[in-house]
Amino acid sequence: MSAKYFLDTNIFVYSFDKAAPAKARMSTDLIRQAVVSGAGIVSYQVVQEFLNVALRRFAQPMTVAEAEQYLGTIFRPLLAVQSSQSLFAEALRLQEKHRLSWYDSLIVAAAIESECSVLYSEDLQHGKKFGGLQVKNPYLGMKV
């Protein structure tokens, strides 16, 4: 089993959530560990989704300069999965087989393509397995 793990977009968004400090701390710890250990992975989609939220929906949106800095320091070492025909084809198969949303199927396909053993997300069923990939909700049981 691989020691690599995939971080879904919500992990990054929650790291900035002042209304949920426990989730913010957990998220920040996961991100820090991912960058320091080199075991964390994200896809192009995660970067796009996060930047869309950070620049438009945060209570105090990121500036372009802040987004560029975050992109360079946090996402640069984690970004390992680009869009490709094979990624889309696998996502289509996963969507049909597991009845996932299109965007969730892309996340799962990216985690599988990068040979991750864990996908950290609160958007999918905790404990669900996709072959050698297992979904873990890092916030499960946490008092919010």
C-alpha positions as a Markdown table, in Angstrom:
| # | Residue | x | y | z |
|---|---|---|---|---|
| 1 | Met | 0.0 | 0.0 | 0.0 |
| 2 | Ser | 1.3 | 3.4 | -0.9 |
| 3 | Ala | 2.1 | 6.0 | 1.7 |
| 4 | Lys | 0.8 | 8.8 | -0.6 |
| 5 | Tyr | -2.5 | 10.5 | 0.1 |
| 6 | Phe | -4.8 | 12.9 | -1.8 |
| 7 | Leu | -6.3 | 16.0 | -0.3 |
| 8 | Asp | -9.7 | 17.2 | -1.6 |
| 9 | Thr | -10.5 | 20.9 | -2.1 |
| 10 | Asn | -12.5 | 21.1 | 1.2 |
| 11 | Ile | -9.3 | 20.5 | 3.2 |
| 12 | Phe | -7.8 | 23.7 | 1.8 |
| 13 | Val | -11.0 | 25.7 | 2.1 |
| 14 | Tyr | -11.4 | 24.7 | 5.7 |
| 15 | Ser | -7.9 | 25.7 | 6.6 |
| 16 | Phe | -9.1 | 29.3 | 6.2 |
| 17 | Asp | -12.5 | 28.9 | 8.0 |
| 18 | Lys | -12.5 | 31.1 | 11.1 |
| 19 | Ala | -16.0 | 29.9 | 11.9 |
| 20 | Ala | -14.8 | 26.3 | 12.4 |
| 21 | Pro | -11.5 | 26.6 | 14.3 |
| 22 | Ala | -11.2 | 22.8 | 14.9 |
| 23 | Lys | -11.6 | 22.0 | 11.2 |
| 24 | Ala | -9.2 | 24.8 | 10.4 |
| 25 | Arg | -6.5 | 23.4 | 12.7 |
| 26 | Met | -7.0 | 19.8 | 11.4 |
| 27 | Ser | -6.9 | 21.0 | 7.8 |
| 28 | Thr | -3.8 | 23.2 | 8.4 |
| 29 | Asp | -2.0 | 20.2 | 10.0 |
| 30 | Leu | -2.9 | 17.9 | 7.1 |
| 31 | Ile | -1.7 | 20.4 | 4.6 |
| 32 | Arg | 1.6 | 21.1 | 6.5 |
| 33 | Gln | 2.3 | 17.4 | 6.8 |
| 34 | Ala | 1.5 | 16.9 | 3.1 |
| 35 | Val | 4.0 | 19.6 | 2.0 |
| 36 | Val | 6.7 | 18.6 | 4.5 |
| 37 | Ser | 6.5 | 14.9 | 4.0 |
| 38 | Gly | 6.1 | 15.1 | 0.2 |
| 39 | Ala | 3.4 | 12.4 | 0.5 |
| 40 | Gly | 0.5 | 14.7 | -0.2 |
| 41 | Ile | -1.0 | 14.9 | -3.7 |
| 42 | Val | -3.5 | 17.2 | -5.4 |
| 43 | Ser | -4.8 | 17.5 | -8.9 |
| 44 | Tyr | -5.3 | 20.4 | -11.2 |
| 45 | Gln | -9.0 | 20.4 | -10.3 |
| 46 | Val | -8.3 | 20.9 | -6.6 |
| 47 | Val | -6.2 | 24.0 | -7.4 |
| 48 | Gln | -8.9 | 25.4 | -9.7 |
| 49 | Glu | -11.7 | 24.8 | -7.2 |
| 50 | Phe | -9.7 | 26.3 | -4.3 |
| 51 | Leu | -8.6 | 29.4 | -6.1 |
| 52 | Asn | -12.2 | 30.0 | -7.3 |
| 53 | Val | -13.4 | 29.9 | -3.7 |
| 54 | Ala | -10.5 | 31.8 | -2.2 |
| 55 | Leu | -10.7 | 34.7 | -4.7 |
| 56 | Arg | -14.5 | 35.0 | -4.8 |
| 57 | Arg | -16.2 | 33.4 | -1.8 |
| 58 | Phe | -14.0 | 33.8 | 1.3 |
| 59 | Ala | -15.4 | 36.3 | 3.8 |
| 60 | Gln | -12.3 | 38.3 | 3.0 |
| 61 | Pro | -11.2 | 37.0 | -0.5 |
| 62 | Met | -7.5 | 36.4 | -1.2 |
| 63 | Thr | -5.8 | 39.0 | -3.2 |
| 64 | Val | -4.1 | 37.9 | -6.4 |
| 65 | Ala | -0.7 | 38.3 | -4.7 |
| 66 | Glu | -1.8 | 36.1 | -1.8 |
| 67 | Ala | -3.2 | 33.5 | -4.2 |
| 68 | Glu | 0.1 | 33.5 | -6.2 |
| 69 | Gln | 2.0 | 33.0 | -3.0 |
| 70 | Tyr | -0.2 | 30.1 | -1.9 |
| 71 | Leu | 0.0 | 28.6 | -5.3 |
| 72 | Gly | 3.8 | 28.6 | -5.2 |
| 73 | Thr | 4.3 | 27.5 | -1.6 |
| 74 | Ile | 1.5 | 25.1 | -1.0 |
| 75 | Phe | 0.1 | 23.8 | -4.3 |
| 76 | Arg | 3.4 | 23.7 | -6.2 |
| 77 | Pro | 4.9 | 20.8 | -4.2 |
| 78 | Leu | 1.6 | 18.9 | -4.1 |
| 79 | Leu | 0.3 | 19.2 | -7.7 |
| 80 | Ala | 1.0 | 15.9 | -9.3 |
| 81 | Val | -2.1 | 15.1 | -11.5 |
| 82 | Gln | -2.9 | 17.0 | -14.6 |
| 83 | Ser | -6.0 | 16.7 | -16.8 |
| 84 | Ser | -5.8 | 14.0 | -19.4 |
| 85 | Gln | -7.9 | 11.8 | -21.6 |
| 86 | Ser | -7.1 | 8.8 | -19.5 |
| 87 | Leu | -8.1 | 10.6 | -16.3 |
| 88 | Phe | -11.5 | 11.6 | -17.8 |
| 89 | Ala | -12.1 | 8.1 | -19.1 |
| 90 | Glu | -11.4 | 6.6 | -15.6 |
| 91 | Ala | -13.7 | 9.3 | -14.0 |
| 92 | Leu | -16.5 | 8.3 | -16.4 |
| 93 | Arg | -16.1 | 4.7 | -15.4 |
| 94 | Leu | -16.1 | 5.6 | -11.7 |
| 95 | Gln | -19.1 | 7.9 | -12.1 |
| 96 | Glu | -21.1 | 5.1 | -13.7 |
| 97 | Lys | -20.0 | 2.3 | -11.4 |
| 98 | His | -20.2 | 4.1 | -8.1 |
| 99 | Arg | -22.9 | 6.7 | -9.0 |
| 100 | Leu | -20.6 | 9.6 | -8.1 |
| 101 | Ser | -21.0 | 13.2 | -9.2 |
| 102 | Trp | -18.7 | 14.2 | -12.1 |
| 103 | Tyr | -16.4 | 16.3 | -9.9 |
| 104 | Asp | -16.2 | 13.6 | -7.2 |
| 105 | Ser | -15.4 | 11.0 | -9.8 |
| 106 | Leu | -12.5 | 13.2 | -11.1 |
| 107 | Ile | -11.1 | 13.5 | -7.6 |
| 108 | Val | -11.3 | 9.8 | -7.1 |
| 109 | Ala | -9.7 | 9.1 | -10.5 |
| 110 | Ala | -6.9 | 11.5 | -9.8 |
| 111 | Ala | -6.2 | 9.9 | -6.4 |
| 112 | Ile | -6.1 | 6.5 | -8.0 |
| 113 | Glu | -3.9 | 7.7 | -10.9 |
| 114 | Ser | -1.4 | 9.0 | -8.4 |
| 115 | Glu | -1.4 | 5.7 | -6.5 |
| 116 | Cys | -2.7 | 7.2 | -3.2 |
| 117 | Ser | -3.9 | 4.9 | -0.5 |
| 118 | Val | -6.0 | 7.5 | 1.2 |
| 119 | Leu | -8.3 | 10.3 | -0.1 |
| 120 | Tyr | -9.0 | 12.9 | 2.6 |
| 121 | Ser | -12.4 | 14.4 | 2.0 |
| 122 | Glu | -15.7 | 15.1 | 3.7 |
| 123 | Asp | -17.6 | 14.9 | 0.4 |
| 124 | Leu | -17.5 | 11.1 | 0.1 |
| 125 | Gln | -18.5 | 8.3 | 2.4 |
| 126 | His | -16.0 | 7.7 | 5.1 |
| 127 | Gly | -14.4 | 4.3 | 4.8 |
| 128 | Lys | -15.5 | 3.8 | 1.1 |
| 129 | Lys | -13.0 | 1.9 | -0.9 |
| 130 | Phe | -12.1 | 2.3 | -4.6 |
| 131 | Gly | -9.7 | -0.6 | -5.1 |
| 132 | Gly | -6.6 | 0.3 | -3.0 |
| 133 | Leu | -7.9 | 3.8 | -2.2 |
| 134 | Gln | -9.8 | 4.5 | 0.9 |
| 135 | Val | -11.8 | 7.6 | 1.7 |
| 136 | Lys | -11.2 | 9.2 | 5.2 |
| 137 | Asn | -13.1 | 12.1 | 6.6 |
| 138 | Pro | -10.6 | 13.8 | 8.8 |
| 139 | Tyr | -13.4 | 15.7 | 10.6 |
| 140 | Leu | -15.5 | 12.7 | 11.5 |
| 141 | Gly | -16.4 | 12.8 | 15.2 |
| 142 | Met | -15.0 | 16.3 | 15.6 |
| 143 | Lys | -17.1 | 18.8 | 17.6 |
| 144 | Val | -17.6 | 21.8 | 15.4 |
